[in-house]
Coordinates of C-alpha atoms and ligand atoms in Angstrom, one line a residue:
M1 CA 92.3 92.5 145.1
A2 CA 95.6 91.2 143.7
N3 CA 98.4 91.0 146.2
S4 CA 101.8 92.4 145.4
E5 CA 103.2 88.9 144.5
E6 CA 100.4 88.6 141.9
I7 CA 101.0 92.0 140.6
K8 CA 104.7 91.2 140.3
S9 CA 104.0 88.0 138.3
E10 CA 101.6 89.9 136.1
E11 CA 104.3 92.4 135.3
K12 CA 106.7 89.6 134.6
K13 CA 104.4 88.2 132.0
S14 CA 104.2 91.5 130.2
L15 CA 108.0 91.7 130.0
S16 CA 109.6 90.7 126.8
F17 CA 111.8 87.7 127.0
V18 CA 114.8 90.0 126.6
E19 CA 113.8 92.0 129.6
Q20 CA 113.3 88.8 131.6
L21 CA 116.9 87.7 130.8
V22 CA 118.2 91.1 131.7
E23 CA 116.3 91.0 135.0
K24 CA 117.6 87.6 135.8
D25 CA 121.2 88.9 135.2
L26 CA 120.5 91.8 137.5
E27 CA 119.1 89.5 140.2
E28 CA 122.2 87.3 139.9
G29 CA 124.4 90.4 140.3
K30 CA 126.1 89.9 137.0
N31 CA 128.4 92.6 135.6
A32 CA 128.1 94.4 139.0
K33 CA 124.4 95.0 138.2
R34 CA 125.4 97.4 135.4
I35 CA 123.3 97.5 132.2
Q36 CA 124.9 98.8 129.0
T37 CA 123.5 98.2 125.5
R38 CA 124.4 99.6 122.1
F39 CA 122.8 100.2 118.8
P40 CA 125.3 99.2 116.1
P41 CA 124.3 100.4 112.7
E42 CA 126.5 100.1 109.7
P43 CA 126.6 103.6 108.1
N44 CA 125.8 102.1 104.6
G45 CA 122.2 103.3 104.2
Y46 CA 119.3 105.0 105.9
L47 CA 117.5 103.5 108.8
H48 CA 114.2 101.8 108.2
I49 CA 111.4 100.7 110.4
G50 CA 113.2 97.4 111.1
H51 CA 116.1 99.3 112.6
A52 CA 113.5 101.2 114.7
K53 CA 112.6 97.9 116.3
A54 CA 116.2 97.3 117.3
I55 CA 116.5 100.9 118.5
C56 CA 113.4 100.6 120.7
M57 CA 114.8 97.4 122.2
D58 CA 118.4 98.7 122.7
F59 CA 117.5 102.1 124.1
G60 CA 114.3 100.8 125.8
V61 CA 116.2 98.2 127.9
A62 CA 118.8 100.7 128.9
E63 CA 116.2 103.3 129.9
K64 CA 114.1 100.8 131.8
Y65 CA 117.0 99.5 133.9
N66 CA 118.8 102.7 134.5
G67 CA 121.6 101.8 132.1
V68 CA 123.1 103.4 129.1
C69 CA 122.7 102.8 125.4
N70 CA 125.6 103.9 123.2
L71 CA 125.6 104.3 119.6
R72 CA 128.3 102.4 117.7
F73 CA 128.8 102.8 114.0
D74 CA 130.0 99.4 112.7
D75 CA 132.1 101.0 110.1
T76 CA 134.4 98.2 109.0
N77 CA 133.6 98.2 105.3
P78 CA 134.7 101.5 103.7
S79 CA 133.5 100.5 100.3
K80 CA 129.9 100.9 101.3
E81 CA 130.0 103.5 104.0
D82 CA 129.7 107.3 104.1
T83 CA 129.2 110.2 106.5
E84 CA 125.9 111.0 104.8
Y85 CA 124.6 107.8 106.4
V86 CA 126.1 108.6 109.8
D87 CA 124.3 112.0 109.8
S88 CA 121.0 110.6 108.8
I89 CA 121.2 107.8 111.4
L90 CA 121.9 110.4 114.2
N91 CA 118.9 112.4 113.0
D92 CA 116.5 109.5 112.8
I93 CA 117.3 108.2 116.3
Q94 CA 116.7 111.6 117.7
W95 CA 113.4 111.8 115.8
L96 CA 112.3 108.6 117.4
G97 CA 113.0 110.3 120.8
F98 CA 115.9 108.3 122.1
K99 CA 119.1 109.7 123.7
W100 CA 122.4 107.9 123.4
G101 CA 125.2 107.9 125.9
N102 CA 128.4 108.0 123.8
I103 CA 129.0 107.8 120.1
Y104 CA 131.6 105.2 119.2
Y105 CA 133.0 103.9 115.9
A106 CA 134.3 100.4 115.3
S107 CA 137.0 102.2 113.4
D108 CA 138.2 103.6 116.7
Y109 CA 139.3 100.1 117.5
F110 CA 141.2 99.3 114.3
Q111 CA 144.6 99.5 116.1
K112 CA 143.5 97.5 119.1
L113 CA 141.9 94.8 116.8
W114 CA 145.1 94.8 114.7
D115 CA 147.2 94.2 117.8
F116 CA 144.9 91.4 118.9
A117 CA 145.0 89.8 115.5
V118 CA 148.9 89.9 115.5
W119 CA 148.8 88.2 118.9
M120 CA 146.6 85.5 117.5
I121 CA 149.0 84.9 114.6
E122 CA 152.0 84.8 117.0
N123 CA 150.2 82.2 119.1
G124 CA 149.3 80.0 116.1
K125 CA 145.6 80.9 116.3
A126 CA 145.4 82.6 112.9
Y127 CA 147.0 82.4 109.5
I128 CA 147.1 84.1 106.1
D129 CA 145.3 82.3 103.4
E130 CA 146.3 83.1 99.8
Q131 CA 143.6 81.2 98.1
T132 CA 140.9 82.8 96.1
S133 CA 137.5 83.4 97.8
E134 CA 136.1 80.7 95.5
Q135 CA 138.6 78.1 96.6
I136 CA 137.9 79.0 100.3
A137 CA 134.2 78.6 99.7
E138 CA 134.6 75.2 98.0
Q139 CA 136.6 73.9 101.0
K140 CA 133.9 75.1 103.5
G141 CA 132.0 71.8 103.3
T142 CA 128.3 71.6 104.3
P143 CA 126.7 71.5 107.7
T144 CA 126.7 67.7 107.5
Q145 CA 130.1 67.3 105.8
A146 CA 133.4 68.5 107.2
G147 CA 135.4 71.1 105.3
V148 CA 138.9 70.8 103.9
E149 CA 141.8 72.5 105.5
S150 CA 143.6 75.2 103.6
P151 CA 147.0 74.3 102.3
Y152 CA 148.2 77.5 104.0
R153 CA 146.8 76.5 107.4
N154 CA 150.1 75.4 108.9
R155 CA 152.4 77.9 107.3
P156 CA 155.1 79.3 109.6
V157 CA 154.0 82.1 112.0
E158 CA 156.7 84.4 110.6
E159 CA 155.3 84.1 107.1
S160 CA 151.8 84.9 108.2
L161 CA 153.0 87.9 110.2
E162 CA 154.9 89.3 107.2
L163 CA 151.9 88.8 104.9
F164 CA 149.6 90.3 107.4
N165 CA 151.7 93.5 107.3
K166 CA 151.7 93.3 103.6
M167 CA 147.9 93.1 103.6
N168 CA 147.9 96.5 105.2
T169 CA 149.8 98.3 102.4
P170 CA 148.4 100.3 99.4
E171 CA 150.0 97.8 97.1
A172 CA 148.0 94.9 98.5
V173 CA 145.6 93.5 95.9
E174 CA 142.0 93.1 97.1
G175 CA 141.1 89.4 97.3
S176 CA 144.7 88.2 97.1
M177 CA 144.8 87.0 100.7
V178 CA 142.8 87.0 103.9
L179 CA 143.6 86.4 107.6
R180 CA 141.7 83.4 109.0
A181 CA 141.2 82.1 112.5
K182 CA 142.6 78.6 113.0
L183 CA 139.6 76.9 114.6
D184 CA 137.9 73.8 113.4
M185 CA 137.1 72.9 109.7
A186 CA 134.9 70.0 110.9
N187 CA 132.8 72.0 113.3
P188 CA 129.0 71.5 112.7
N189 CA 128.7 75.3 113.1
M190 CA 129.9 76.6 109.7
H191 CA 131.0 79.9 111.3
F192 CA 133.7 77.9 113.1
R193 CA 135.4 76.6 110.0
D194 CA 138.3 79.0 110.0
P195 CA 136.4 82.2 109.7
I196 CA 137.9 85.1 107.9
M197 CA 139.1 87.8 110.3
Y198 CA 140.6 90.4 107.9
R199 CA 140.4 91.3 104.2
I200 CA 142.0 93.9 102.0
I201 CA 139.9 96.9 100.9
Q202 CA 141.5 99.7 99.1
T203 CA 138.6 102.2 99.2
P204 CA 139.4 105.1 101.5
H205 CA 137.5 105.0 104.8
H206 CA 135.1 107.8 105.6
R207 CA 136.9 108.4 109.0
T208 CA 140.4 106.9 108.8
G209 CA 141.1 107.8 105.2
T210 CA 143.9 105.7 103.7
K211 CA 145.5 104.7 107.0
W212 CA 144.2 101.1 106.8
H213 CA 144.1 98.7 103.9
A214 CA 143.2 95.6 105.8
Y215 CA 139.8 95.7 107.6
P216 CA 138.3 93.3 110.2
M217 CA 135.2 91.3 109.4
Y218 CA 132.0 91.8 111.4
D219 CA 132.7 88.6 113.5
F220 CA 136.2 89.9 114.4
A221 CA 135.0 93.4 115.3
H222 CA 131.6 93.2 116.8
G223 CA 132.1 91.2 120.0
Q224 CA 135.4 92.8 120.7
S225 CA 133.9 96.3 120.3
D226 CA 131.2 95.3 122.7
Y227 CA 133.9 94.1 125.1
F228 CA 136.1 97.2 124.7
E229 CA 133.1 99.5 125.5
G230 CA 131.8 97.5 128.4
V231 CA 128.5 96.4 126.8
T232 CA 126.7 94.0 129.1
H233 CA 123.8 93.0 126.7
S234 CA 124.5 92.9 123.0
I235 CA 121.0 92.6 121.6
C236 CA 120.6 91.7 117.9
T237 CA 118.4 89.9 115.5
L238 CA 118.0 86.1 115.0
E239 CA 120.3 85.7 112.1
F240 CA 123.2 86.1 114.5
V241 CA 122.2 83.1 116.6
P242 CA 124.8 80.9 114.7
H243 CA 127.4 83.6 115.1
R244 CA 127.1 83.6 118.9
P245 CA 129.6 80.7 119.6
L246 CA 132.2 82.6 117.6
Y247 CA 131.2 85.9 119.4
D248 CA 131.9 84.1 122.7
K249 CA 135.1 82.4 121.3
F250 CA 136.8 85.6 120.3
I251 CA 135.9 87.2 123.6
D252 CA 137.5 84.2 125.4
E253 CA 140.6 84.7 123.3
L254 CA 140.5 88.4 124.0
K255 CA 140.4 87.7 127.7
V256 CA 143.4 85.5 127.5
Y257 CA 145.2 88.1 125.4
E258 CA 144.4 90.9 128.0
G259 CA 145.2 88.5 130.8
E260 CA 148.8 88.6 129.6
G261 CA 148.7 92.3 130.3
D262 CA 147.2 93.7 133.5
N263 CA 143.7 94.9 132.6
I264 CA 141.4 91.9 132.9
H265 CA 137.8 93.0 132.8
D266 CA 135.5 91.4 135.3
F267 CA 132.6 91.1 132.9
R268 CA 131.6 89.8 129.6
P269 CA 129.0 90.9 127.1
R270 CA 126.1 88.6 126.4
Q271 CA 124.5 88.3 123.0
I272 CA 120.7 88.0 122.9
E273 CA 118.7 87.6 119.7
F274 CA 115.1 88.6 118.8
N275 CA 113.1 88.4 115.6
R276 CA 113.4 90.9 112.8
L277 CA 110.6 93.2 111.8
N278 CA 109.3 92.4 108.3
L279 CA 106.4 94.3 106.9
T280 CA 103.9 93.4 104.2
Y281 CA 104.1 95.1 100.8
T282 CA 107.6 96.4 101.2
V283 CA 111.2 95.4 101.3
M284 CA 113.7 96.0 104.1
S285 CA 117.0 94.8 102.5
K286 CA 119.5 97.6 102.2
R287 CA 120.6 96.2 98.9
K288 CA 117.1 96.5 97.5
L289 CA 116.5 99.9 99.1
H290 CA 119.7 101.2 97.5
A291 CA 118.5 99.9 94.2
L292 CA 115.2 101.7 94.5
V293 CA 117.0 104.9 95.2
D294 CA 119.9 104.6 92.8
E295 CA 117.7 103.5 89.9
H296 CA 115.3 106.4 90.6
L297 CA 112.4 104.0 91.1
V298 CA 111.4 106.2 94.1
D299 CA 112.1 109.9 94.9
G300 CA 115.2 109.3 97.2
W301 CA 115.6 107.6 100.6
D302 CA 112.9 109.8 102.0
D303 CA 110.3 109.0 99.4
P304 CA 107.1 108.7 101.4
R305 CA 106.5 105.2 100.1
M306 CA 109.8 103.9 101.5
P307 CA 110.0 101.9 104.8
T308 CA 112.8 104.3 105.9
L309 CA 112.3 106.5 108.9
C310 CA 113.0 109.6 106.9
G311 CA 110.4 108.4 104.4
M312 CA 107.8 107.9 107.1
R313 CA 108.7 111.3 108.6
R314 CA 108.2 113.0 105.3
R315 CA 104.9 111.1 104.8
G316 CA 103.6 112.4 108.1
Y317 CA 104.0 109.5 110.4
S318 CA 104.7 110.5 114.0
P319 CA 107.6 108.9 115.9
E320 CA 105.1 108.0 118.6
S321 CA 103.0 106.0 116.2
V322 CA 106.1 104.1 115.0
R323 CA 107.0 103.3 118.6
K324 CA 103.5 102.2 119.5
F325 CA 103.4 99.9 116.5
I326 CA 106.7 98.3 117.5
D327 CA 105.4 97.9 121.0
S328 CA 102.3 96.2 119.8
I329 CA 104.1 93.6 117.7
G330 CA 106.5 92.7 120.5
Y331 CA 109.7 90.7 120.5
T332 CA 109.8 87.0 120.0
K333 CA 112.2 84.2 118.9
F334 CA 110.3 83.5 115.6
D335 CA 110.5 85.5 112.4
A336 CA 107.1 86.7 111.1
L337 CA 105.7 89.0 108.6
N338 CA 103.9 92.0 110.2
D339 CA 100.9 93.5 108.6
M340 CA 101.3 97.0 107.2
A341 CA 97.7 97.6 108.2
L342 CA 98.7 97.4 111.9
L343 CA 101.3 100.1 111.4
E344 CA 98.7 102.3 109.6
A345 CA 96.2 101.7 112.4
A346 CA 98.8 102.9 114.9
V347 CA 99.4 106.0 112.8
R348 CA 95.7 106.8 112.6
E349 CA 95.2 106.4 116.3
D350 CA 98.1 108.6 117.2
L351 CA 97.3 111.3 114.6
N352 CA 93.7 111.3 115.7
A353 CA 94.9 112.8 118.9
K354 CA 97.5 115.1 117.3
A355 CA 96.3 116.4 114.0
T356 CA 94.8 119.8 113.3
R357 CA 91.6 119.5 111.4
V358 CA 91.5 121.6 108.3
S359 CA 89.4 121.7 105.1
A360 CA 90.7 120.7 101.7
V361 CA 88.9 119.8 98.5
L362 CA 90.8 117.3 96.4
N363 CA 88.4 116.8 93.5
P364 CA 86.7 120.2 93.3
V365 CA 83.4 121.2 91.7
K366 CA 81.9 124.7 92.3
L367 CA 78.9 125.2 94.6
V368 CA 77.1 128.5 94.4
I369 CA 74.8 129.5 97.3
T370 CA 72.4 131.5 95.2
N371 CA 70.6 133.3 98.0
Y372 CA 73.9 134.3 99.8
P373 CA 74.8 138.0 99.1
E374 CA 77.6 138.3 96.5
D375 CA 79.8 140.7 98.5
M376 CA 79.3 139.0 101.9
T377 CA 81.8 136.8 103.8
E378 CA 81.6 135.3 107.2
E379 CA 84.4 133.9 109.4
M380 CA 83.2 130.5 110.7
E381 CA 84.6 129.0 113.8
A382 CA 86.5 125.7 113.2
I383 CA 87.6 123.5 116.1
N384 CA 91.3 122.5 115.6
N385 CA 91.0 119.2 117.3
P386 CA 87.8 117.8 118.9
E387 CA 90.1 115.3 120.7
N388 CA 92.1 118.1 122.4
E389 CA 90.4 121.3 123.5
A390 CA 93.8 122.9 124.2
D391 CA 94.5 123.0 120.5
G392 CA 92.0 125.8 120.2
K393 CA 90.2 126.9 117.1
H394 CA 90.7 128.9 113.9
Y395 CA 88.4 130.6 111.4
I396 CA 87.4 129.6 107.9
T397 CA 85.9 132.1 105.5
F398 CA 82.5 131.3 104.1
S399 CA 81.1 133.0 101.0
R400 CA 78.7 132.6 98.1
N401 CA 81.1 130.6 95.9
L402 CA 82.5 127.4 97.3
W403 CA 84.4 124.3 96.2
I404 CA 83.1 120.9 97.3
E405 CA 84.1 117.4 96.4
R406 CA 82.7 116.2 93.1
E407 CA 81.9 112.8 94.7
D408 CA 79.7 114.6 97.2
F409 CA 77.1 115.5 94.5
M410 CA 74.8 113.2 92.6
E411 CA 72.1 114.3 90.3
D412 CA 70.1 111.1 90.4
A413 CA 71.0 109.8 93.8
P414 CA 69.9 106.5 95.3
K415 CA 67.9 106.7 98.6
K416 CA 70.9 106.0 100.8
F417 CA 73.0 108.9 99.3
F418 CA 73.2 111.4 102.2
R419 CA 75.3 113.9 100.5
M420 CA 74.2 116.6 98.0
T421 CA 71.4 115.9 95.6
P422 CA 68.6 118.2 94.3
G423 CA 65.8 118.8 96.7
K424 CA 67.7 117.5 99.8
E425 CA 69.4 119.3 102.7
V426 CA 73.0 118.8 103.9
R427 CA 75.1 120.6 106.4
L428 CA 78.2 122.5 105.3
K429 CA 80.7 121.8 108.1
N430 CA 81.1 124.7 110.5
A431 CA 78.6 126.7 108.5
Y432 CA 75.0 126.5 107.3
I433 CA 72.4 123.9 106.2
V434 CA 71.9 124.2 102.5
K435 CA 69.3 122.7 100.1
C436 CA 70.5 121.8 96.6
T437 CA 68.4 123.4 93.8
G438 CA 70.1 122.0 90.7
C439 CA 73.3 121.9 88.6
T440 CA 74.7 123.2 85.4
K441 CA 76.4 121.1 82.8
D442 CA 78.7 121.7 79.8
E443 CA 77.9 120.6 76.3
E444 CA 79.3 117.1 77.0
G445 CA 77.2 116.7 80.0
N446 CA 79.8 117.2 82.7
I447 CA 78.6 119.0 85.8
I448 CA 80.4 122.3 86.0
E449 CA 78.4 124.0 88.8
I450 CA 76.0 123.1 91.5
Q451 CA 73.5 125.5 93.0
A452 CA 72.0 125.5 96.5
E453 CA 70.2 127.8 98.9
Y454 CA 71.2 128.3 102.5
D455 CA 69.0 128.7 105.5
P456 CA 70.3 131.8 107.3
T457 CA 69.0 130.5 110.7
S458 CA 70.9 127.3 110.5
K459 CA 74.4 128.4 111.5
S460 CA 75.9 126.4 114.3
G461 CA 74.5 127.8 117.6
M462 CA 71.3 129.2 115.9
E463 CA 67.9 127.8 116.5
G464 CA 67.6 126.4 113.0
A465 CA 70.8 124.5 113.5
N466 CA 69.2 121.8 115.5
R467 CA 67.2 120.0 112.9
K468 CA 68.5 116.7 111.7
V469 CA 70.3 116.5 108.4
K470 CA 72.0 113.3 107.5
G471 CA 75.1 114.5 105.7
T472 CA 77.9 117.0 106.5
L473 CA 80.2 118.1 103.7
H474 CA 83.5 119.9 103.8
W475 CA 84.1 122.9 101.6
V476 CA 86.5 125.8 101.0
S477 CA 85.6 129.3 99.7
V478 CA 86.7 129.9 96.1
D479 CA 88.2 133.3 96.9
H480 CA 89.7 132.3 100.3
C481 CA 91.6 129.2 99.5
K482 CA 94.9 128.2 97.9
K483 CA 95.6 125.8 95.1
A484 CA 97.7 122.8 96.1
E485 CA 99.2 119.6 94.8
V486 CA 98.3 116.5 96.8
R487 CA 100.2 113.3 96.6
E488 CA 98.4 110.1 97.5
Y489 CA 100.4 106.9 98.2
D490 CA 99.6 103.3 98.0
R491 CA 101.6 100.2 98.8
L492 CA 105.0 100.3 97.1
F493 CA 104.7 96.6 96.1
K494 CA 101.8 94.7 94.6
I495 CA 102.2 91.6 96.7
E496 CA 102.3 90.9 100.4
N497 CA 105.7 89.5 100.6
P498 CA 107.9 90.6 97.7
S499 CA 111.0 89.2 99.4
A500 CA 109.7 85.7 99.2
E501 CA 109.5 85.7 95.4
E502 CA 112.1 84.3 93.1
C503 CA 111.7 87.0 90.4
D504 CA 113.4 90.4 90.2
F505 CA 111.8 92.5 93.0
R506 CA 111.5 95.4 90.5
D507 CA 108.8 93.5 88.6
L508 CA 106.7 93.5 91.8
I509 CA 106.6 97.2 92.2
N510 CA 103.1 98.7 92.3
E511 CA 103.0 101.1 89.3
D512 CA 100.0 102.9 90.9
S513 CA 101.7 103.6 94.2
L514 CA 101.8 107.4 93.6
K515 CA 98.8 109.4 92.5
I516 CA 99.3 113.2 92.0
R517 CA 96.4 115.5 92.1
T518 CA 97.3 119.0 90.9
N519 CA 94.0 120.7 91.2
C520 CA 93.2 120.7 94.9
Y521 CA 92.2 123.5 97.2
V522 CA 93.1 124.0 100.8
E523 CA 91.7 126.7 103.2
D524 CA 94.1 129.5 103.8
F525 CA 94.9 128.3 107.4
A526 CA 96.1 125.0 106.0
A527 CA 98.2 126.6 103.4
E528 CA 100.4 128.1 106.2
K529 CA 101.2 124.7 107.7
K530 CA 104.7 123.4 107.3
A531 CA 106.4 120.0 107.1
G532 CA 106.3 118.5 110.5
E533 CA 102.8 119.7 111.4
Y534 CA 100.2 117.0 111.5
L535 CA 97.0 117.7 109.6
Q536 CA 93.7 116.0 109.1
F537 CA 91.9 117.0 105.9
Q538 CA 88.4 116.5 107.2
R539 CA 86.5 113.5 106.0
I540 CA 89.5 112.4 103.9
G541 CA 92.6 111.5 105.9
Y542 CA 95.8 112.6 107.5
F543 CA 98.2 114.8 105.5
M544 CA 101.4 116.8 105.9
A545 CA 103.0 119.5 103.9
D546 CA 105.9 118.1 101.9
K547 CA 109.5 119.3 102.7
N548 CA 109.6 120.9 99.2
S549 CA 106.2 122.7 99.5
T550 CA 106.4 126.5 99.0
A551 CA 103.9 129.3 99.2
D552 CA 103.9 129.4 95.3
H553 CA 103.5 125.6 95.0
L554 CA 101.9 124.0 97.9
V555 CA 102.4 120.2 98.1
F556 CA 100.8 117.9 100.7
N557 CA 101.5 114.2 101.2
K558 CA 98.7 111.9 102.2
T559 CA 99.9 110.1 105.4
V560 CA 97.0 107.6 105.6
G561 CA 93.3 107.6 105.0
L562 CA 90.8 107.9 107.8
K563 CA 89.8 104.3 107.2
D564 CA 91.6 101.2 106.0
T565 CA 90.5 101.1 102.4
W566 CA 92.7 98.0 101.7
A567 CA 90.7 95.9 104.2
K568 CA 87.5 97.1 102.5
M569 CA 88.8 96.1 99.1
A570 CA 89.8 92.7 100.3
D571 CA 86.3 92.2 101.8
K572 CA 84.7 93.0 98.4
K573 CA 86.8 90.4 96.6
Ligands
ATP601 P1 123.2 95.0 106.5 O1 123.9 94.3 107.6 O2 122.7 94.1 105.4 O3 123.9 96.2 105.9 P2 121.2 95.6 108.4 O4 119.8 95.9 108.1 O5 121.6 94.4 109.3 O6 121.9 95.6 107.0 P3 122.7 97.2 110.2 O7 123.1 98.6 110.1 O8 123.8 96.2 110.4 O9 121.8 96.9 109.0 O10 121.7 97.1 111.4 C1 121.9 97.6 112.7 C2 121.0 96.9 113.7 O11 119.7 96.9 113.3 C3 121.5 95.4 113.8 O12 121.6 95.1 115.2 C4 120.3 94.7 113.2 O13 120.2 93.4 113.8 C5 119.1 95.6 113.4 N1 118.2 95.4 112.3 C6 118.3 95.5 111.0 N2 117.2 95.2 110.3 C7 116.3 94.8 111.3 C8 114.9 94.4 111.2 N3 114.3 94.3 110.0 N4 114.3 94.2 112.4 C9 114.9 94.3 113.5 N5 116.2 94.7 113.7 C10 116.9 95.0 112.5
MG602 MG1 123.9 94.1 109.7

């Protein structure tokens, strides 16, 4: 048996590298053994599954180490932000099942940040640059070549102070000047080459209105916000690795600034970076997601093909399946492309345990049980979920006239066809064994009706039920079902990694990613199901009622098929 030391080291191995760093900090007694994280979305779009990865990490670490994770809206760019996004973000985090401590906004710190920036100017650590953004970019240099200092770099402090105040007036012209930190134009880290701290934006802010006209840049807001709030571990994605020295630098300066007052904090936040989540056959860039929505290439942010959390929710993904998927891919220091098939497998596994089994026929053809009395009906017992007895059962009405799937019948079937064909027996799910006797065709040869005879002794539980029949078909009763529209989704993009292509990403959209079937039938019990209730259409896949489904116009979204048809298609190639 493993001793406790071995168990401990086994546990260590299964910790993510972030958790290992956090545990080390705890062991060393850093920050008075306090753990505080934050999830810092910019409210400029809806959350996608990539954000979910960050959320699982930020909230997960706090939960695991008895800390707290706050929510901070990084709202420093009013031209792109809106309360619509704030609301959706709150909703999506709750859907995933996480609870935040406090809700903060970077805009709550605008005054504090402003005062700190003034202090930096007064101490010769920042200056107003009146060059154009193009000029500033030209002087930046390259990683191997030093940049050129701005002609405004050594202007008098008084001048910079006056212009900084001017930046924050309604008259200030966007792009006419910026505040830059006076750091090192030759530093190999490009982020140190006099980074921009403030810029002019004249769009009203969704919270502060027209109070501010000059806004801090990400690098001059993020670390300081972490510090103001008492964040101990500021976990983010790998693209922020080169920002980290600047993150630390501004906190150093902030400590000096605060040291001149009397509230020195005895802690400092630590930035830790992990790899982004990238998924095959989709895009995650907010710019592209915005374009898809704004150009009506999809049906809004919650189009079930979108990688957004609201899209996945509408499609019928469970939050548990999203979290399980994220858990399974893990956290590393290397960017990778994650396979959509893994996400779908996680969805299938979770829904198998959750979904209520119902009957629906998507491509109907009529089946008449010719020896079943015309005016008779029977209520057949249907188990809601064989994976979970507690889910109970419901009843499905059986009658003489049924709908079955067109694909489940073949007039001249090959030997291995175990569905319906003349002369052979099949079982109708939850009902009887029937033997096909023939079919009727229209003038063009299309099959319009199939006939069969049932064996009255073959109902589940009866003696005749025990004989072996190879196929089991699902069905609904013509007079006891509801018509429904069913939307089937495929990958939104034709190729695995659309972001890696040079061409316009719009050209890579899969035109066949939405298939609408308007002539489907669902049993009455299924017709009552609402958005949010997980369903399995037996033998087909997982489905959920759409948010816009009504009793008069039922609409179901296909969440995922029972099997990975994409893998099968790839095998055939
Ligand atoms: P942008 O900054 O371009 O608007 P963003 O996707 O970085 O978009 P934010 O709102 O800034 O959006 O992201 C909030 C948090 O989510 C950040 O900490 C970011 O690192 C994290 N995040 C964003 N995309 C991913 C992803 N694909 N995988 C993991 N984490 C992500
Ligand atoms: Mg960002």
